[in-house]
Amino acid sequence: MNPKALFTLPLVMGVLAGCVSTSGPTLSDTQSVSIAKATMAPSAEDLKAEQRIVMLPFEYAEAHHDKIAYTTYSNLEQALMSSGNSIIERDIAAKMRDELLVAEKTGKYRTSGLQSADIAIMAKVIKGGVSSSFSERDSWRDKDGDTHVTPASCSFEGNVTLHVRVYRLPEMIQVGTYQFEGSQSSSTETSNSRCPISDAEATSLLKSAGAVAVREHQHKLLNMLVPPFFVIERRQAPGEKNEALFRTTISSAKGAKEGVKVNFFRRELKMNPLTNEQSVEEILLTEGTITKDIDGNGSYVLVKDESAINKLQLGDVAKIEHDLCPEGFYRFLGRCNKNIVVF
């Protein structure tokens, strides 16, 4: 088999995976269907509410990790914003830093702080370094007698590890902890076995490794922090029972894209029989796929299952499910690779 074909196949698969289209009824061919209202449907204020996240400036132990901290902060901030979350401005987050770091240790956070927030994210660069290896010049002869030469070279690899902690405010309850790891490599032809590398080259390699760390692991954080949106309408074509469109408040600015998977939940009030404490739980009902009908106020989600269609009610929760890789990348050999158009 042609080795090039082996390399091209995953690229083609990746491109196809990134171009998901949704077949379903045309919006103009449907009509609104009356459905029941969920017991714990959101109020008008709930519909307008946003999940506000404060992300503190990333900590780092060594001075040369400052560029990694800045780059990974920016990359994660962008990912959170594009997934529908509201991020508190950096200068305000910096002012909240000392108070939140103390709260992390004591478990106490003032509700009358500088800025209200629902979630606090803290992260630290715990590893960031560049290693190198030298390969001697090599030559070999193929079956036709032709000689091939591999020049002497140095290979470099940058490795970055972030430790990310997530807290719910104002209770300061830790709801998640993650390890983000990423690496980036490069090589250059040289006969110098010491493999020198400039500060600028090393910094570039580490920043790239930090970007990889966020790209490879951000789905864990995004799916845990996915904000709730809501069902506000059901539409079906006359006589159609096996598919329906559900209008949700997931707008274009909140991460709605054609082909993205959405999970629907029912909010229910539960009581702990031992403590008599009440809590709200979200019970998974079904799933659907966002169609091309997206605007600045919401989007339509296609659901294909009569029994599931009839379960959904006005005010049920709709949440985007994030893929293992962000848009523009596909999963292959355990890594997120950039989509490449192959002709």
mmCIF file with all atom_site columns, C-alpha atoms in Angstrom, residues 176-319:
data_model
loop_
_atom_site.group_PDB
_atom_site.id
_atom_site.type_symbol
_atom_site.label_atom_id
_atom_site.label_alt_id
_atom_site.label_comp_id
_atom_site.label_asym_id
_atom_site.label_entity_id
_atom_site.label_seq_id
_atom_site.pdbx_PDB_ins_code
_atom_site.Cartn_x
_atom_site.Cartn_y
_atom_site.Cartn_z
_atom_site.occupancy
_atom_site.B_iso_or_equiv
_atom_site.pdbx_formal_charge
_atom_site.auth_seq_id
_atom_site.auth_comp_id
_atom_site.auth_asym_id
_atom_site.auth_atom_id
_atom_site.pdbx_PDB_model_num
ATOM 1   C CA . GLY A 1 176 ? -13.227 20.030 39.618 1.00 0.00 ? 176 GLY A CA 1
ATOM 2   C CA . THR A 1 177 ? -9.477  19.637 39.316 1.00 0.00 ? 177 THR A CA 1
ATOM 3   C CA . TYR A 1 178 ? -7.656  18.909 36.075 1.00 0.00 ? 178 TYR A CA 1
ATOM 4   C CA . GLN A 1 179 ? -4.184  18.286 34.742 1.00 0.00 ? 179 GLN A CA 1
ATOM 5   C CA . PHE A 1 180 ? -3.551  19.811 31.303 1.00 0.00 ? 180 PHE A CA 1
ATOM 6   C CA . GLU A 1 181 ? -0.452  18.413 29.576 1.00 0.00 ? 181 GLU A CA 1
ATOM 7   C CA . GLY A 1 182 ? 0.916   19.382 26.180 1.00 0.00 ? 182 GLY A CA 1
ATOM 8   C CA . SER A 1 183 ? 4.043   18.993 24.103 1.00 0.00 ? 183 SER A CA 1
ATOM 9   C CA . GLN A 1 184 ? 5.461   20.477 20.923 1.00 0.00 ? 184 GLN A CA 1
ATOM 10  C CA . SER A 1 185 ? 8.538   19.387 18.988 1.00 0.00 ? 185 SER A CA 1
ATOM 11  C CA . SER A 1 186 ? 10.877  20.792 16.357 1.00 0.00 ? 186 SER A CA 1
ATOM 12  C CA . SER A 1 187 ? 14.153  19.798 14.731 1.00 0.00 ? 187 SER A CA 1
ATOM 13  C CA . THR A 1 188 ? 17.046  21.378 12.892 1.00 0.00 ? 188 THR A CA 1
ATOM 14  C CA . GLU A 1 189 ? 19.970  20.078 10.884 1.00 0.00 ? 189 GLU A CA 1
ATOM 15  C CA . THR A 1 190 ? 23.252  20.611 12.731 1.00 0.00 ? 190 THR A CA 1
ATOM 16  C CA . SER A 1 191 ? 26.501  18.842 13.514 1.00 0.00 ? 191 SER A CA 1
ATOM 17  C CA . ASN A 1 192 ? 26.689  20.466 16.954 1.00 0.00 ? 192 ASN A CA 1
ATOM 18  C CA . SER A 1 193 ? 25.919  17.644 19.379 1.00 0.00 ? 193 SER A CA 1
ATOM 19  C CA . ARG A 1 194 ? 25.312  20.141 22.204 1.00 0.00 ? 194 ARG A CA 1
ATOM 20  C CA . CYS A 1 195 ? 22.083  21.166 20.447 1.00 0.00 ? 195 CYS A CA 1
ATOM 21  C CA . PRO A 1 196 ? 22.073  24.885 21.280 1.00 0.00 ? 196 PRO A CA 1
ATOM 22  C CA . ILE A 1 197 ? 18.715  26.660 21.258 1.00 0.00 ? 197 ILE A CA 1
ATOM 23  C CA . SER A 1 198 ? 18.056  30.376 21.645 1.00 0.00 ? 198 SER A CA 1
ATOM 24  C CA . ASP A 1 199 ? 15.825  31.810 24.366 1.00 0.00 ? 199 ASP A CA 1
ATOM 25  C CA . ALA A 1 200 ? 13.384  32.990 21.702 1.00 0.00 ? 200 ALA A CA 1
ATOM 26  C CA . GLU A 1 201 ? 13.168  29.515 20.140 1.00 0.00 ? 201 GLU A CA 1
ATOM 27  C CA . ALA A 1 202 ? 12.720  27.850 23.524 1.00 0.00 ? 202 ALA A CA 1
ATOM 28  C CA . THR A 1 203 ? 10.001  30.338 24.497 1.00 0.00 ? 203 THR A CA 1
ATOM 29  C CA . SER A 1 204 ? 8.178   29.772 21.211 1.00 0.00 ? 204 SER A CA 1
ATOM 30  C CA . LEU A 1 205 ? 8.301   26.010 21.728 1.00 0.00 ? 205 LEU A CA 1
ATOM 31  C CA . LEU A 1 206 ? 6.945   26.320 25.284 1.00 0.00 ? 206 LEU A CA 1
ATOM 32  C CA . LYS A 1 207 ? 4.146   28.667 24.250 1.00 0.00 ? 207 LYS A CA 1
ATOM 33  C CA . SER A 1 208 ? 3.134   26.213 21.519 1.00 0.00 ? 208 SER A CA 1
ATOM 34  C CA . ALA A 1 209 ? 3.203   23.341 24.029 1.00 0.00 ? 209 ALA A CA 1
ATOM 35  C CA . GLY A 1 210 ? 0.983   25.375 26.349 1.00 0.00 ? 210 GLY A CA 1
ATOM 36  C CA . ALA A 1 211 ? -1.484  25.981 23.528 1.00 0.00 ? 211 ALA A CA 1
ATOM 37  C CA . VAL A 1 212 ? -1.532  22.233 22.845 1.00 0.00 ? 212 VAL A CA 1
ATOM 38  C CA . ALA A 1 213 ? -2.204  21.533 26.537 1.00 0.00 ? 213 ALA A CA 1
ATOM 39  C CA . VAL A 1 214 ? -5.309  23.722 26.457 1.00 0.00 ? 214 VAL A CA 1
ATOM 40  C CA . ARG A 1 215 ? -6.478  22.381 23.103 1.00 0.00 ? 215 ARG A CA 1
ATOM 41  C CA . GLU A 1 216 ? -6.124  18.734 24.155 1.00 0.00 ? 216 GLU A CA 1
ATOM 42  C CA . HIS A 1 217 ? -7.887  19.065 27.504 1.00 0.00 ? 217 HIS A CA 1
ATOM 43  C CA . GLN A 1 218 ? -10.259 22.045 27.353 1.00 0.00 ? 218 GLN A CA 1
ATOM 44  C CA . HIS A 1 219 ? -13.275 19.820 26.572 1.00 0.00 ? 219 HIS A CA 1
ATOM 45  C CA . LYS A 1 220 ? -13.148 18.453 30.137 1.00 0.00 ? 220 LYS A CA 1
ATOM 46  C CA . LEU A 1 221 ? -13.530 21.925 31.591 1.00 0.00 ? 221 LEU A CA 1
ATOM 47  C CA . LEU A 1 222 ? -15.999 23.197 28.984 1.00 0.00 ? 222 LEU A CA 1
ATOM 48  C CA . ASN A 1 223 ? -18.368 20.256 29.459 1.00 0.00 ? 223 ASN A CA 1
ATOM 49  C CA . MET A 1 224 ? -18.254 20.657 33.229 1.00 0.00 ? 224 MET A CA 1
ATOM 50  C CA . LEU A 1 225 ? -18.942 24.398 32.980 1.00 0.00 ? 225 LEU A CA 1
ATOM 51  C CA . VAL A 1 226 ? -21.373 24.344 30.050 1.00 0.00 ? 226 VAL A CA 1
ATOM 52  C CA . PRO A 1 227 ? -24.009 27.004 30.819 1.00 0.00 ? 227 PRO A CA 1
ATOM 53  C CA . PRO A 1 228 ? -27.707 26.075 30.819 1.00 0.00 ? 228 PRO A CA 1
ATOM 54  C CA . PHE A 1 229 ? -30.001 27.246 28.046 1.00 0.00 ? 229 PHE A CA 1
ATOM 55  C CA . PHE A 1 230 ? -33.692 26.482 27.656 1.00 0.00 ? 230 PHE A CA 1
ATOM 56  C CA . VAL A 1 231 ? -36.421 25.085 25.388 1.00 0.00 ? 231 VAL A CA 1
ATOM 57  C CA . ILE A 1 232 ? -38.895 27.815 24.378 1.00 0.00 ? 232 ILE A CA 1
ATOM 58  C CA . GLU A 1 233 ? -40.800 26.262 21.453 1.00 0.00 ? 233 GLU A CA 1
ATOM 59  C CA . ARG A 1 234 ? -41.560 23.024 19.594 1.00 0.00 ? 234 ARG A CA 1
ATOM 60  C CA . ARG A 1 235 ? -42.226 22.898 15.858 1.00 0.00 ? 235 ARG A CA 1
ATOM 61  C CA . GLN A 1 236 ? -43.244 19.989 13.613 1.00 0.00 ? 236 GLN A CA 1
ATOM 62  C CA . ALA A 1 237 ? -44.376 19.399 10.080 1.00 0.00 ? 237 ALA A CA 1
ATOM 63  C CA . PRO A 1 238 ? -48.084 18.476 9.883  1.00 0.00 ? 238 PRO A CA 1
ATOM 64  C CA . GLY A 1 239 ? -48.530 14.725 10.356 1.00 0.00 ? 239 GLY A CA 1
ATOM 65  C CA . GLU A 1 240 ? -44.870 14.174 11.279 1.00 0.00 ? 240 GLU A CA 1
ATOM 66  C CA . LYS A 1 241 ? -44.301 12.220 14.513 1.00 0.00 ? 241 LYS A CA 1
ATOM 67  C CA . ASN A 1 242 ? -40.696 11.032 14.388 1.00 0.00 ? 242 ASN A CA 1
ATOM 68  C CA . GLU A 1 243 ? -38.842 14.341 14.225 1.00 0.00 ? 243 GLU A CA 1
ATOM 69  C CA . ALA A 1 244 ? -39.323 17.811 15.629 1.00 0.00 ? 244 ALA A CA 1
ATOM 70  C CA . LEU A 1 245 ? -37.489 21.106 15.927 1.00 0.00 ? 245 LEU A CA 1
ATOM 71  C CA . PHE A 1 246 ? -37.054 22.621 19.370 1.00 0.00 ? 246 PHE A CA 1
ATOM 72  C CA . ARG A 1 247 ? -36.264 26.305 19.667 1.00 0.00 ? 247 ARG A CA 1
ATOM 73  C CA . THR A 1 248 ? -33.617 26.915 22.357 1.00 0.00 ? 248 THR A CA 1
ATOM 74  C CA . THR A 1 249 ? -31.938 30.015 23.745 1.00 0.00 ? 249 THR A CA 1
ATOM 75  C CA . ILE A 1 250 ? -28.518 28.808 22.497 1.00 0.00 ? 250 ILE A CA 1
ATOM 76  C CA . SER A 1 251 ? -27.649 31.706 20.200 1.00 0.00 ? 251 SER A CA 1
ATOM 77  C CA . SER A 1 252 ? -24.846 32.208 17.695 1.00 0.00 ? 252 SER A CA 1
ATOM 78  C CA . ALA A 1 253 ? -22.941 34.234 20.303 1.00 0.00 ? 253 ALA A CA 1
ATOM 79  C CA . LYS A 1 254 ? -23.329 31.427 22.860 1.00 0.00 ? 254 LYS A CA 1
ATOM 80  C CA . GLY A 1 255 ? -21.702 28.668 20.825 1.00 0.00 ? 255 GLY A CA 1
ATOM 81  C CA . ALA A 1 256 ? -24.507 27.472 18.537 1.00 0.00 ? 256 ALA A CA 1
ATOM 82  C CA . LYS A 1 257 ? -23.144 25.895 15.340 1.00 0.00 ? 257 LYS A CA 1
ATOM 83  C CA . GLU A 1 258 ? -24.781 23.554 12.869 1.00 0.00 ? 258 GLU A CA 1
ATOM 84  C CA . GLY A 1 259 ? -24.151 19.913 13.704 1.00 0.00 ? 259 GLY A CA 1
ATOM 85  C CA . VAL A 1 260 ? -23.285 20.479 17.374 1.00 0.00 ? 260 VAL A CA 1
ATOM 86  C CA . LYS A 1 261 ? -24.796 17.961 19.799 1.00 0.00 ? 261 LYS A CA 1
ATOM 87  C CA . VAL A 1 262 ? -27.206 19.212 22.476 1.00 0.00 ? 262 VAL A CA 1
ATOM 88  C CA . ASN A 1 263 ? -28.348 17.294 25.558 1.00 0.00 ? 263 ASN A CA 1
ATOM 89  C CA . PHE A 1 264 ? -31.757 18.019 27.103 1.00 0.00 ? 264 PHE A CA 1
ATOM 90  C CA . PHE A 1 265 ? -32.395 17.791 30.842 1.00 0.00 ? 265 PHE A CA 1
ATOM 91  C CA . ARG A 1 266 ? -35.362 18.091 33.215 1.00 0.00 ? 266 ARG A CA 1
ATOM 92  C CA . ARG A 1 267 ? -34.747 19.947 36.468 1.00 0.00 ? 267 ARG A CA 1
ATOM 93  C CA . GLU A 1 268 ? -36.200 18.186 39.501 1.00 0.00 ? 268 GLU A CA 1
ATOM 94  C CA . LEU A 1 269 ? -36.200 19.092 43.188 1.00 0.00 ? 269 LEU A CA 1
ATOM 95  C CA . LYS A 1 270 ? -34.714 16.280 45.271 1.00 0.00 ? 270 LYS A CA 1
ATOM 96  C CA . MET A 1 271 ? -34.566 15.813 49.049 1.00 0.00 ? 271 MET A CA 1
ATOM 97  C CA . ASN A 1 272 ? -31.861 13.951 50.920 1.00 0.00 ? 272 ASN A CA 1
ATOM 98  C CA . PRO A 1 273 ? -33.787 11.500 53.168 1.00 0.00 ? 273 PRO A CA 1
ATOM 99  C CA . LEU A 1 274 ? -31.016 11.588 55.783 1.00 0.00 ? 274 LEU A CA 1
ATOM 100 C CA . THR A 1 275 ? -30.477 15.328 56.068 1.00 0.00 ? 275 THR A CA 1
ATOM 101 C CA . ASN A 1 276 ? -33.758 16.664 54.622 1.00 0.00 ? 276 ASN A CA 1
ATOM 102 C CA . GLU A 1 277 ? -31.659 19.020 52.530 1.00 0.00 ? 277 GLU A CA 1
ATOM 103 C CA . GLN A 1 278 ? -33.112 19.969 49.160 1.00 0.00 ? 278 GLN A CA 1
ATOM 104 C CA . SER A 1 279 ? -31.172 20.194 45.923 1.00 0.00 ? 279 SER A CA 1
ATOM 105 C CA . VAL A 1 280 ? -31.917 20.596 42.215 1.00 0.00 ? 280 VAL A CA 1
ATOM 106 C CA . GLU A 1 281 ? -30.860 17.745 39.949 1.00 0.00 ? 281 GLU A CA 1
ATOM 107 C CA . GLU A 1 282 ? -30.826 17.637 36.159 1.00 0.00 ? 282 GLU A CA 1
ATOM 108 C CA . ILE A 1 283 ? -32.187 14.410 34.676 1.00 0.00 ? 283 ILE A CA 1
ATOM 109 C CA . LEU A 1 284 ? -31.067 13.593 31.117 1.00 0.00 ? 284 LEU A CA 1
ATOM 110 C CA . LEU A 1 285 ? -34.058 13.239 28.763 1.00 0.00 ? 285 LEU A CA 1
ATOM 111 C CA . THR A 1 286 ? -32.656 12.973 25.246 1.00 0.00 ? 286 THR A CA 1
ATOM 112 C CA . GLU A 1 287 ? -30.289 14.564 22.748 1.00 0.00 ? 287 GLU A CA 1
ATOM 113 C CA . GLY A 1 288 ? -30.488 16.434 19.470 1.00 0.00 ? 288 GLY A CA 1
ATOM 114 C CA . THR A 1 289 ? -28.439 18.291 16.878 1.00 0.00 ? 289 THR A CA 1
ATOM 115 C CA . ILE A 1 290 ? -28.374 22.015 16.115 1.00 0.00 ? 290 ILE A CA 1
ATOM 116 C CA . THR A 1 291 ? -29.650 22.802 12.614 1.00 0.00 ? 291 THR A CA 1
ATOM 117 C CA . LYS A 1 292 ? -28.627 25.596 10.261 1.00 0.00 ? 292 LYS A CA 1
ATOM 118 C CA . ASP A 1 293 ? -31.405 27.808 11.681 1.00 0.00 ? 293 ASP A CA 1
ATOM 119 C CA . ILE A 1 294 ? -29.339 29.881 14.112 1.00 0.00 ? 294 ILE A CA 1
ATOM 120 C CA . ASP A 1 295 ? -29.627 33.560 14.987 1.00 0.00 ? 295 ASP A CA 1
ATOM 121 C CA . GLY A 1 296 ? -28.636 36.084 17.626 1.00 0.00 ? 296 GLY A CA 1
ATOM 122 C CA . ASN A 1 297 ? -31.412 35.012 20.000 1.00 0.00 ? 297 ASN A CA 1
ATOM 123 C CA . GLY A 1 298 ? -31.385 31.233 19.714 1.00 0.00 ? 298 GLY A CA 1
ATOM 124 C CA . SER A 1 299 ? -31.284 28.162 17.516 1.00 0.00 ? 299 SER A CA 1
ATOM 125 C CA . TYR A 1 300 ? -33.330 25.126 16.515 1.00 0.00 ? 300 TYR A CA 1
ATOM 126 C CA . VAL A 1 301 ? -32.352 21.627 17.599 1.00 0.00 ? 301 VAL A CA 1
ATOM 127 C CA . LEU A 1 302 ? -33.502 18.575 15.677 1.00 0.00 ? 302 LEU A CA 1
ATOM 128 C CA . VAL A 1 303 ? -34.742 15.641 17.782 1.00 0.00 ? 303 VAL A CA 1
ATOM 129 C CA . LYS A 1 304 ? -35.459 12.329 16.030 1.00 0.00 ? 304 LYS A CA 1
ATOM 130 C CA . ASP A 1 305 ? -37.389 10.043 18.351 1.00 0.00 ? 305 ASP A CA 1
ATOM 131 C CA . GLU A 1 306 ? -41.140 10.197 18.934 1.00 0.00 ? 306 GLU A CA 1
ATOM 132 C CA . SER A 1 307 ? -40.944 9.094  22.561 1.00 0.00 ? 307 SER A CA 1
ATOM 133 C CA . ALA A 1 308 ? -38.203 11.642 23.323 1.00 0.00 ? 308 ALA A CA 1
ATOM 134 C CA . ILE A 1 309 ? -40.016 14.393 21.453 1.00 0.00 ? 309 ILE A CA 1
ATOM 135 C CA . ASN A 1 310 ? -43.087 13.946 23.630 1.00 0.00 ? 310 ASN A CA 1
ATOM 136 C CA . LYS A 1 311 ? -41.028 14.096 26.838 1.00 0.00 ? 311 LYS A CA 1
ATOM 137 C CA . LEU A 1 312 ? -39.642 17.588 26.250 1.00 0.00 ? 312 LEU A CA 1
ATOM 138 C CA . GLN A 1 313 ? -41.400 20.560 27.803 1.00 0.00 ? 313 GLN A CA 1
ATOM 139 C CA . LEU A 1 314 ? -41.116 24.330 27.778 1.00 0.00 ? 314 LEU A CA 1
ATOM 140 C CA . GLY A 1 315 ? -38.328 25.384 30.130 1.00 0.00 ? 315 GLY A CA 1
ATOM 141 C CA . ASP A 1 316 ? -36.356 22.144 29.967 1.00 0.00 ? 316 ASP A CA 1
ATOM 142 C CA . VAL A 1 317 ? -32.591 22.674 30.011 1.00 0.00 ? 317 VAL A CA 1
ATOM 143 C CA . ALA A 1 318 ? -30.505 22.458 26.837 1.00 0.00 ? 318 ALA A CA 1
ATOM 144 C CA . LYS A 1 319 ? -26.709 22.112 27.053 1.00 0.00 ? 319 LYS A CA 1
#
